[in-house]
Amino acid sequence: MVLNSTSYNYKNKINNSMKPLISSLSTQKNPNSIILTTLNDFSNWARLSSLWPLLYGTSCCFIEFASLIGSRFDFDRYGLVPRSSPRQADLIITAGTVTMKMAPSLVRLYEQMPEPKYVIAMGACTITGGMFSTDSYSTVRGVDKLIPVDIYLPGCPPKPEAIIDAIIKLRKKVAQETYKNNSKFQQGKRYFTLNHKFNLISINTSSLQNNKGIDSKISKSYFNSTLKDFTLTKKKENLAFVLKKKDNK
Amino acid sequence: MLDTYKNNTIQIQGRLSAWLAKHKLPHRPLGFDYQGVETLQIKSENWLSIAVALYIYGFNYLRSQCAYDVAPGGMLASVYHFTKIQDNADQPEEVCIKIFVSRESPKIPSVFWIWKSADFQERESYDMLGIYYENHPRLKRILMPDTWIGWPLRKDYIVPDFYELQDAY
């Protein structure tokens, strides 16, 4: 009797745990259901749930970041799969101090990433230079001098929970994006580039005008010739028409 | 090394200094550091021959090589720590060598060909303080970019003003 009851309870428990799934499947009146959403929201949802970070780290912040890859702070559940190639990454978490020697490589890595791309500046060193900000000859004072930063994540180094928090905030930011808001994709002058100033000289413009004149002449003559042909054919047709009319009569 | 603990009198010549004096090798004893390690000053031009003598004496292990700027406008120093390593070593013999050179022409013969581990250490000393280690196989910058100008750890080094990269605001 007792044994029976326990077995019954056990069965019941299993039923309870399975219940939501089974009931939702069985009570579904329309299996070919429709989800109503905007294309914008749908693509945002797809992007935010597979933010692939670049496997990038230059010092102690990466130790904290690396612990996220492991099972304790498993960040695969946010769809973050660390990629070793910038071509496959959507997100770069700049973990660690960036020196003047590393700066060109970091900018190149960022530029090699496909649009839309996001940057999390992780740790004090990548926000302001951190403890190297006052008297260092080689530290870049903040990674935002090199690449545009979306999220600033303070700490020295930040805890893994803080990195997860930053990623959640980035997901919220991605979720709120619209296609109209494409100012992000236009690269501003955030990092150091040389401006090439091409000045048109007056001689160039005059020669351009001359060319234009020649062009117009050619086109006119061509047009005239075609017009002549056209009138000729028209006349012939008219003749033919007249002949036909005559025949009909 | 042990007798340095016994007498706190102004005895600055240690065992190695006596050995070097016996073989008429030029050096100057600088006393002992807080751990009782014998410290010697050696001139740059004598360094290579004395380094070979130290290797023959039994110092087969270069523990560290470093360099520092003694004073503003003063000398540059290159420091070597050697240890005698053998099987079942218990408190092996140690020595500290200091070489002072002028900052106008800081040239020290490289000990790379005696202790191979001096390779990166001497390159770093060159990178940071601009001490030229003669006969080093590949003496070039190790930490700073190759295009860097100046020696960052010298006291008279002025940090260049980098547009937008270095200004914290």
Short mmCIF file of C-alpha atoms in Angstrom, two decimals:
data_model
loop_
_atom_site.label_atom_id
_atom_site.label_comp_id
_atom_site.label_asym_id
_atom_site.label_seq_id
_atom_site.Cartn_x
_atom_site.Cartn_y
_atom_site.Cartn_z
CA MET A 1 0.00 0.00 0.00
CA VAL A 2 2.69 2.39 1.06
CA LEU A 3 4.84 1.33 -1.79
CA ASN A 4 1.99 1.90 -4.20
CA SER A 5 1.37 5.38 -2.96
CA THR A 6 5.02 6.36 -3.31
CA SER A 7 5.15 5.05 -6.81
CA TYR A 8 1.97 6.96 -7.54
CA ASN A 9 3.49 10.14 -6.14
CA TYR A 10 6.58 9.62 -8.23
CA LYS A 11 4.49 9.27 -11.34
CA ASN A 12 2.52 12.33 -10.42
CA LYS A 13 5.72 14.31 -9.98
CA ILE A 14 6.90 13.35 -13.39
CA ASN A 15 3.57 14.36 -14.83
CA ASN A 16 3.78 17.71 -13.11
CA SER A 17 7.21 18.41 -14.43
CA MET A 18 6.24 17.50 -17.95
CA LYS A 19 2.82 19.13 -17.73
CA PRO A 20 3.46 22.56 -19.20
CA LEU A 21 5.12 21.20 -22.30
CA ILE A 22 2.53 18.47 -22.94
CA SER A 23 -0.47 20.65 -22.20
CA SER A 24 0.75 23.40 -24.45
CA LEU A 25 1.24 20.93 -27.26
CA SER A 26 -2.04 19.08 -26.74
CA THR A 27 -4.27 22.08 -26.15
CA GLN A 28 -2.89 23.91 -29.14
CA LYS A 29 -5.82 24.45 -31.48
CA ASN A 30 -3.71 25.76 -34.32
CA PRO A 31 -0.37 24.04 -34.78
CA ASN A 32 0.66 26.25 -37.70
CA SER A 33 0.59 29.38 -35.60
CA ILE A 34 1.75 32.83 -36.64
CA ILE A 35 4.04 35.05 -34.64
CA LEU A 36 3.44 38.71 -35.25
CA THR A 37 6.51 40.89 -35.00
CA THR A 38 8.37 43.54 -36.93
CA LEU A 39 11.31 42.62 -39.06
CA ASN A 40 13.33 45.07 -36.99
CA ASP A 41 12.55 43.36 -33.71
CA PHE A 42 13.10 39.95 -35.21
CA SER A 43 16.55 40.77 -36.58
CA ASN A 44 17.48 42.53 -33.35
CA TRP A 45 16.42 39.46 -31.39
CA ALA A 46 18.52 37.25 -33.63
CA ARG A 47 21.54 39.51 -33.26
CA LEU A 48 21.36 40.02 -29.52
CA SER A 49 21.03 36.33 -28.82
CA SER A 50 24.21 35.47 -30.73
CA LEU A 51 26.72 38.12 -29.81
CA TRP A 52 30.00 36.46 -30.61
CA PRO A 53 32.91 38.10 -28.82
CA LEU A 54 36.42 38.23 -30.14
CA LEU A 55 38.87 36.24 -28.05
CA TYR A 56 40.91 39.29 -27.15
CA GLY A 57 42.79 39.96 -23.94
CA THR A 58 46.02 41.72 -23.09
CA SER A 59 46.36 41.34 -19.32
CA CYS A 60 44.69 40.57 -15.99
CA CYS A 61 41.15 41.52 -17.09
CA PHE A 62 41.24 38.57 -19.45
CA ILE A 63 41.66 36.19 -16.50
CA GLU A 64 38.24 37.34 -15.29
CA PHE A 65 36.88 37.17 -18.82
CA ALA A 66 38.29 33.68 -19.30
CA SER A 67 36.44 32.44 -16.23
CA LEU A 68 33.21 33.31 -18.06
CA ILE A 69 34.05 30.76 -20.72
CA GLY A 70 34.15 28.01 -18.12
CA SER A 71 31.22 26.19 -16.56
CA ARG A 72 30.85 28.34 -13.43
CA PHE A 73 29.88 31.57 -15.20
CA ASP A 74 28.86 29.83 -18.38
CA PHE A 75 28.31 32.63 -20.88
CA ASP A 76 27.33 30.35 -23.73
CA ARG A 77 23.81 30.66 -22.31
CA TYR A 78 23.77 34.25 -23.57
CA GLY A 79 24.78 33.01 -26.98
CA LEU A 80 28.32 34.24 -26.55
CA VAL A 81 30.70 31.99 -28.40
CA PRO A 82 34.28 33.26 -28.28
CA ARG A 83 35.74 33.55 -31.75
CA SER A 84 39.41 33.68 -32.55
CA SER A 85 38.89 35.48 -35.84
CA PRO A 86 37.70 39.09 -36.02
CA ARG A 87 35.84 38.27 -39.23
CA GLN A 88 33.40 36.13 -37.26
CA ALA A 89 33.02 38.37 -34.21
CA ASP A 90 30.30 40.91 -33.43
CA LEU A 91 31.69 42.14 -30.16
CA ILE A 92 35.12 43.00 -28.84
CA ILE A 93 35.65 43.12 -25.09
CA THR A 94 38.92 45.00 -24.68
CA ALA A 95 40.19 43.13 -21.63
CA GLY A 96 43.41 44.65 -20.39
CA THR A 97 45.74 47.57 -20.78
CA VAL A 98 46.26 48.80 -24.32
CA THR A 99 49.75 50.09 -24.98
CA MET A 100 50.97 52.26 -27.81
CA LYS A 101 52.49 49.15 -29.35
CA MET A 102 49.18 47.28 -29.22
CA ALA A 103 47.05 50.19 -30.47
CA PRO A 104 47.52 49.66 -34.25
CA SER A 105 46.72 45.96 -33.88
CA LEU A 106 43.57 46.73 -31.88
CA VAL A 107 42.34 49.22 -34.47
CA ARG A 108 43.02 46.73 -37.24
CA LEU A 109 41.14 43.98 -35.37
CA TYR A 110 38.21 46.34 -34.88
CA GLU A 111 38.19 47.33 -38.53
CA GLN A 112 38.29 43.69 -39.62
CA MET A 113 35.10 42.92 -37.69
CA PRO A 114 31.91 42.94 -39.79
CA GLU A 115 29.20 45.57 -39.17
CA PRO A 116 27.25 45.81 -36.85
CA LYS A 117 29.97 45.61 -34.23
CA TYR A 118 30.06 46.51 -30.58
CA VAL A 119 32.81 47.37 -28.12
CA ILE A 120 32.82 46.85 -24.37
CA ALA A 121 35.70 48.71 -22.70
CA MET A 122 36.49 46.38 -19.82
CA GLY A 123 38.41 47.57 -16.78
CA ALA A 124 39.85 50.87 -15.63
CA CYS A 125 42.81 50.66 -18.02
CA THR A 126 40.65 50.69 -21.13
CA ILE A 127 38.39 53.48 -19.82
CA THR A 128 40.95 56.06 -18.69
CA GLY A 129 44.28 54.28 -18.53
CA GLY A 130 43.60 53.28 -14.94
CA MET A 131 46.58 53.29 -12.66
CA PHE A 132 48.80 54.01 -15.66
CA SER A 133 46.94 57.21 -16.53
CA THR A 134 49.17 59.64 -14.65
CA ASP A 135 52.79 58.86 -15.41
CA SER A 136 53.16 56.31 -18.15
CA TYR A 137 55.04 56.65 -21.40
CA SER A 138 53.32 53.87 -23.28
CA THR A 139 49.72 53.39 -22.11
CA VAL A 140 46.83 54.56 -24.25
CA ARG A 141 44.57 56.67 -22.04
CA GLY A 142 41.32 54.90 -22.71
CA VAL A 143 40.49 52.67 -25.61
CA ASP A 144 37.87 55.19 -26.79
CA LYS A 145 40.72 57.24 -28.20
CA LEU A 146 41.12 54.43 -30.73
CA ILE A 147 37.72 52.82 -31.33
CA PRO A 148 34.11 53.84 -30.50
CA VAL A 149 32.96 52.26 -27.24
CA ASP A 150 29.38 51.16 -26.53
CA ILE A 151 29.62 50.04 -22.90
CA TYR A 152 32.10 51.14 -20.26
CA LEU A 153 32.64 48.43 -17.69
CA PRO A 154 34.53 49.76 -14.66
CA GLY A 155 36.54 47.71 -12.21
CA CYS A 156 40.12 46.63 -11.71
CA PRO A 157 39.48 43.96 -12.82
CA PRO A 158 35.65 43.70 -13.00
CA LYS A 159 34.06 40.57 -11.53
CA PRO A 160 32.61 38.01 -13.94
CA GLU A 161 29.14 39.03 -12.75
CA ALA A 162 29.91 42.59 -13.81
CA ILE A 163 30.85 41.38 -17.29
CA ILE A 164 27.54 39.50 -17.51
CA ASP A 165 25.79 42.72 -16.43
CA ALA A 166 27.56 44.64 -19.18
CA ILE A 167 26.55 42.02 -21.72
CA ILE A 168 22.92 42.22 -20.58
CA LYS A 169 23.04 45.99 -21.00
CA LEU A 170 24.52 45.58 -24.45
CA ARG A 171 21.70 43.14 -25.31
CA LYS A 172 19.19 45.80 -24.24
CA LYS A 173 20.94 48.32 -26.44
CA VAL A 174 20.88 45.96 -29.42
CA ALA A 175 17.18 45.24 -28.81
CA GLN A 176 16.33 48.95 -29.04
CA GLU A 177 18.11 49.55 -32.32
CA THR A 178 16.19 50.57 -35.43
CA TYR A 179 17.17 50.60 -39.05
CA LYS A 180 16.62 54.35 -39.21
CA ASN A 181 19.17 54.80 -36.48
CA ASN A 182 22.14 54.07 -38.71
CA SER A 183 24.36 56.78 -37.28
CA LYS A 184 26.28 54.04 -35.53
CA PHE A 185 27.35 52.50 -38.79
CA GLN A 186 28.82 55.73 -40.07
CA GLN A 187 32.40 55.81 -38.90
CA GLY A 188 33.19 59.19 -37.43
CA LYS A 189 36.56 60.65 -36.64
CA ARG A 190 36.85 58.78 -33.37
CA TYR A 191 40.24 57.32 -34.08
CA PHE A 192 43.26 58.90 -35.66
CA THR A 193 43.05 59.30 -39.41
CA LEU A 194 44.72 61.67 -41.78
CA ASN A 195 42.36 63.89 -43.74
CA HIS A 196 43.24 64.05 -47.37
CA LYS A 197 42.20 67.40 -48.80
CA PHE A 198 41.94 67.27 -52.58
CA ASN A 199 41.64 70.73 -54.06
CA LEU A 200 40.38 71.15 -57.61
CA ILE A 201 42.55 73.57 -59.52
CA SER A 202 40.96 76.07 -61.96
CA ILE A 203 42.78 74.59 -64.98
CA ASN A 204 41.14 71.29 -64.26
CA THR A 205 37.67 72.79 -64.22
CA SER A 206 38.19 74.66 -67.51
CA SER A 207 39.38 71.50 -69.23
CA LEU A 208 36.33 69.77 -67.81
CA GLN A 209 34.09 72.39 -69.39
CA ASN A 210 35.90 71.98 -72.71
CA ASN A 211 35.28 68.28 -72.55
CA LYS A 212 31.64 68.96 -71.85
CA GLY A 213 31.42 71.15 -74.93
CA ILE A 214 32.96 68.48 -77.11
CA ASP A 215 30.61 65.93 -75.64
CA SER A 216 27.58 68.06 -76.35
CA LYS A 217 28.74 68.66 -79.93
CA ILE A 218 29.17 64.99 -80.56
CA SER A 219 25.85 64.10 -79.08
CA LYS A 220 24.11 66.83 -81.05
CA SER A 221 25.52 65.63 -84.35
CA TYR A 222 24.63 62.10 -83.48
CA PHE A 223 21.14 63.16 -82.54
CA ASN A 224 20.76 65.05 -85.78
CA SER A 225 21.83 62.06 -87.84
CA THR A 226 19.41 59.79 -86.06
CA LEU A 227 16.68 62.38 -86.49
CA LYS A 228 17.30 62.42 -90.26
CA ASP A 229 17.07 58.66 -90.43
CA PHE A 230 13.92 58.76 -88.41
CA THR A 231 12.26 61.29 -90.70
CA LEU A 232 13.29 59.24 -93.71
CA THR A 233 11.75 56.11 -92.35
CA LYS A 234 8.67 58.03 -91.34
CA LYS A 235 8.33 59.34 -94.91
CA LYS A 236 8.65 55.85 -96.32
CA GLU A 237 6.04 54.61 -93.93
CA ASN A 238 3.77 57.44 -94.91
CA LEU A 239 4.29 56.52 -98.52
CA ALA A 240 3.50 52.94 -97.78
CA PHE A 241 0.44 54.03 -95.92
CA VAL A 242 -0.68 56.12 -98.82
CA LEU A 243 -0.07 53.24 -101.20
CA LYS A 244 -2.09 50.91 -99.01
CA LYS A 245 -4.87 53.40 -98.84
CA LYS A 246 -4.81 53.62 -102.58
CA ASP A 247 -5.00 49.86 -102.84
CA ASN A 248 -7.98 49.79 -100.57
CA LYS A 249 -9.72 52.28 -102.69
CA MET B 1 79.15 34.65 3.20
CA LEU B 2 78.70 33.22 6.67
CA ASP B 3 81.39 35.26 8.35
CA THR B 4 79.62 38.43 7.29
CA TYR B 5 76.91 37.62 9.76
CA LYS B 6 79.43 37.22 12.56
CA ASN B 7 81.33 40.48 12.40
CA ASN B 8 79.40 43.71 12.10
CA THR B 9 82.62 45.68 11.77
CA ILE B 10 83.44 47.60 8.60
CA GLN B 11 84.68 44.60 6.73
CA ILE B 12 83.85 45.03 3.06
CA GLN B 13 86.12 42.50 1.39
CA GLY B 14 84.41 39.18 0.99
CA ARG B 15 85.55 35.78 -0.13
CA LEU B 16 85.21 36.42 -3.85
CA SER B 17 87.00 39.75 -3.61
CA ALA B 18 89.92 38.03 -1.93
CA TRP B 19 89.96 35.40 -4.66
CA LEU B 20 89.92 38.04 -7.39
CA ALA B 21 92.69 39.97 -5.64
CA LYS B 22 94.75 36.80 -5.44
CA HIS B 23 94.49 36.41 -9.21
CA LYS B 24 95.12 40.15 -9.73
CA LEU B 25 91.78 40.87 -11.31
CA PRO B 26 90.75 44.55 -11.01
CA HIS B 27 87.61 45.16 -9.01
CA ARG B 28 86.30 47.25 -6.12
CA PRO B 29 84.40 45.68 -3.21
CA LEU B 30 81.19 47.57 -2.37
CA GLY B 31 80.36 45.67 0.81
CA PHE B 32 77.35 43.47 1.34
CA ASP B 33 73.64 43.91 0.79
CA TYR B 34 71.02 43.28 3.48
CA GLN B 35 71.12 39.55 2.85
CA GLY B 36 74.88 39.42 3.12
CA VAL B 37 75.46 38.98 -0.60
CA GLU B 38 78.85 40.26 -1.63
CA THR B 39 78.71 43.23 -4.00
CA LEU B 40 81.51 44.17 -6.38
CA GLN B 41 82.00 47.06 -8.73
CA ILE B 42 83.77 46.29 -11.97
CA LYS B 43 84.83 48.62 -14.73
CA SER B 44 83.19 48.15 -18.08
CA GLU B 45 86.49 47.52 -19.91
CA ASN B 46 87.46 44.73 -17.46
CA TRP B 47 84.04 43.11 -17.36
CA LEU B 48 84.43 40.48 -20.06
CA SER B 49 87.62 38.94 -18.64
CA ILE B 50 86.27 39.00 -15.10
CA ALA B 51 82.98 37.46 -16.24
CA VAL B 52 84.90 34.55 -17.72
CA ALA B 53 86.85 34.27 -14.46
CA LEU B 54 83.57 34.20 -12.48
CA TYR B 55 82.26 31.43 -14.72
CA ILE B 56 85.44 29.47 -14.14
CA TYR B 57 85.11 30.15 -10.40
CA GLY B 58 81.77 28.35 -10.55
CA PHE B 59 79.04 30.94 -11.01
CA ASN B 60 77.13 29.01 -13.65
CA TYR B 61 73.72 30.64 -13.16
CA LEU B 62 72.73 34.21 -14.00
CA ARG B 63 69.88 34.88 -11.58
CA SER B 64 68.99 38.33 -12.79
CA GLN B 65 70.25 41.18 -14.84
CA CYS B 66 68.81 44.63 -14.43
CA ALA B 67 69.75 48.24 -14.94
CA TYR B 68 68.94 51.57 -13.35
CA ASP B 69 69.65 55.25 -13.60
CA VAL B 70 71.72 56.23 -10.57
CA ALA B 71 70.97 59.94 -10.45
CA PRO B 72 69.78 62.72 -12.75
CA GLY B 73 72.68 63.47 -15.05
CA GLY B 74 74.72 60.76 -13.34
CA MET B 75 75.81 57.26 -14.23
CA LEU B 76 73.83 54.31 -15.52
CA ALA B 77 74.23 51.01 -13.70
CA SER B 78 73.93 47.45 -14.96
CA VAL B 79 73.51 44.88 -12.20
CA TYR B 80 74.13 41.14 -12.39
CA HIS B 81 73.32 38.50 -9.76
CA PHE B 82 75.13 35.19 -10.05
CA THR B 83 74.69 31.93 -8.15
CA LYS B 84 76.68 28.74 -7.96
CA ILE B 85 74.28 25.92 -8.75
CA GLN B 86 75.19 22.30 -8.19
CA ASP B 87 73.44 19.12 -7.05
CA ASN B 88 71.93 19.24 -3.55
CA ALA B 89 72.76 22.90 -3.25
CA ASP B 90 72.09 24.36 0.19
CA GLN B 91 72.62 28.12 0.53
CA PRO B 92 74.76 28.37 -2.59
CA GLU B 93 77.29 31.11 -2.99
CA GLU B 94 76.00 34.32 -4.53
CA VAL B 95 77.50 37.51 -5.85
CA CYS B 96 76.22 40.83 -7.13
CA ILE B 97 78.16 42.73 -9.78
CA LYS B 98 77.55 46.38 -10.54
CA ILE B 99 78.93 48.15 -13.57
CA PHE B 100 78.64 51.92 -13.80
CA VAL B 101 78.88 53.65 -17.15
CA SER B 102 78.49 57.23 -18.22
CA ARG B 103 75.22 58.15 -19.90
CA GLU B 104 77.07 59.78 -22.79
CA SER B 105 78.61 56.51 -24.01
CA PRO B 106 77.00 53.63 -22.10
CA LYS B 107 78.86 50.62 -23.47
CA ILE B 108 79.18 47.32 -21.63
CA PRO B 109 80.38 44.04 -23.13
CA SER B 110 77.54 41.53 -23.36
CA VAL B 111 77.72 38.38 -21.24
CA PHE B 112 75.37 36.58 -23.63
CA TRP B 113 78.18 34.30 -24.84
CA ILE B 114 78.89 33.17 -21.27
CA TRP B 115 75.37 33.07 -19.79
CA LYS B 116 72.80 32.60 -22.56
CA SER B 117 69.96 33.76 -20.32
CA ALA B 118 71.31 37.31 -20.51
CA ASP B 119 69.74 37.61 -23.97
CA PHE B 120 66.33 39.14 -23.19
CA GLN B 121 67.50 40.80 -19.98
CA GLU B 122 70.15 42.81 -21.74
CA ARG B 123 67.76 43.65 -24.52
CA GLU B 124 65.32 45.03 -21.96
CA SER B 125 68.06 47.07 -20.29
CA TYR B 126 68.95 48.41 -23.71
CA ASP B 127 65.32 49.17 -24.44
CA MET B 128 64.62 51.00 -21.21
CA LEU B 129 67.91 52.77 -20.49
CA GLY B 130 69.86 52.71 -23.73
CA ILE B 131 72.88 50.78 -22.48
CA TYR B 132 74.66 49.29 -25.49
CA TYR B 133 75.71 45.71 -24.80
CA GLU B 134 78.54 45.11 -27.19
CA ASN B 135 78.67 41.80 -29.06
CA HIS B 136 75.05 41.03 -28.21
CA PRO B 137 73.63 38.97 -31.12
CA ARG B 138 70.37 40.91 -31.63
CA LEU B 139 70.39 44.08 -29.62
CA LYS B 140 67.09 45.74 -30.48
CA ARG B 141 64.06 46.97 -28.60
CA ILE B 142 62.08 44.21 -26.88
CA LEU B 143 59.15 45.97 -25.16
CA MET B 144 58.79 49.30 -26.93
CA PRO B 145 58.01 49.60 -30.66
CA ASP B 146 61.05 49.64 -32.92
CA THR B 147 60.17 53.16 -33.99
CA TRP B 148 60.33 54.54 -30.45
CA ILE B 149 62.71 57.40 -29.79
CA GLY B 150 64.39 57.85 -26.40
CA TRP B 151 65.02 55.69 -23.35
CA PRO B 152 61.91 55.64 -21.14
CA LEU B 153 63.45 54.75 -17.77
CA ARG B 154 66.18 57.39 -17.81
CA LYS B 155 65.58 60.16 -15.33
CA ASP B 156 65.83 62.87 -17.98
CA TYR B 157 63.32 61.20 -20.29
CA ILE B 158 60.45 63.43 -21.33
CA VAL B 159 57.23 61.69 -22.32
CA PRO B 160 56.30 62.82 -25.83
CA ASP B 161 52.98 64.59 -26.15
CA PHE B 162 50.91 62.31 -28.34
CA TYR B 163 47.95 63.92 -29.99
CA GLU B 164 44.71 62.38 -28.74
CA LEU B 165 46.30 59.09 -27.70
CA GLN B 166 47.84 60.22 -24.44
CA ASP B 167 45.69 63.15 -23.29
CA ALA B 168 43.41 61.95 -20.53
CA TYR B 169 40.31 64.06 -20.15
#
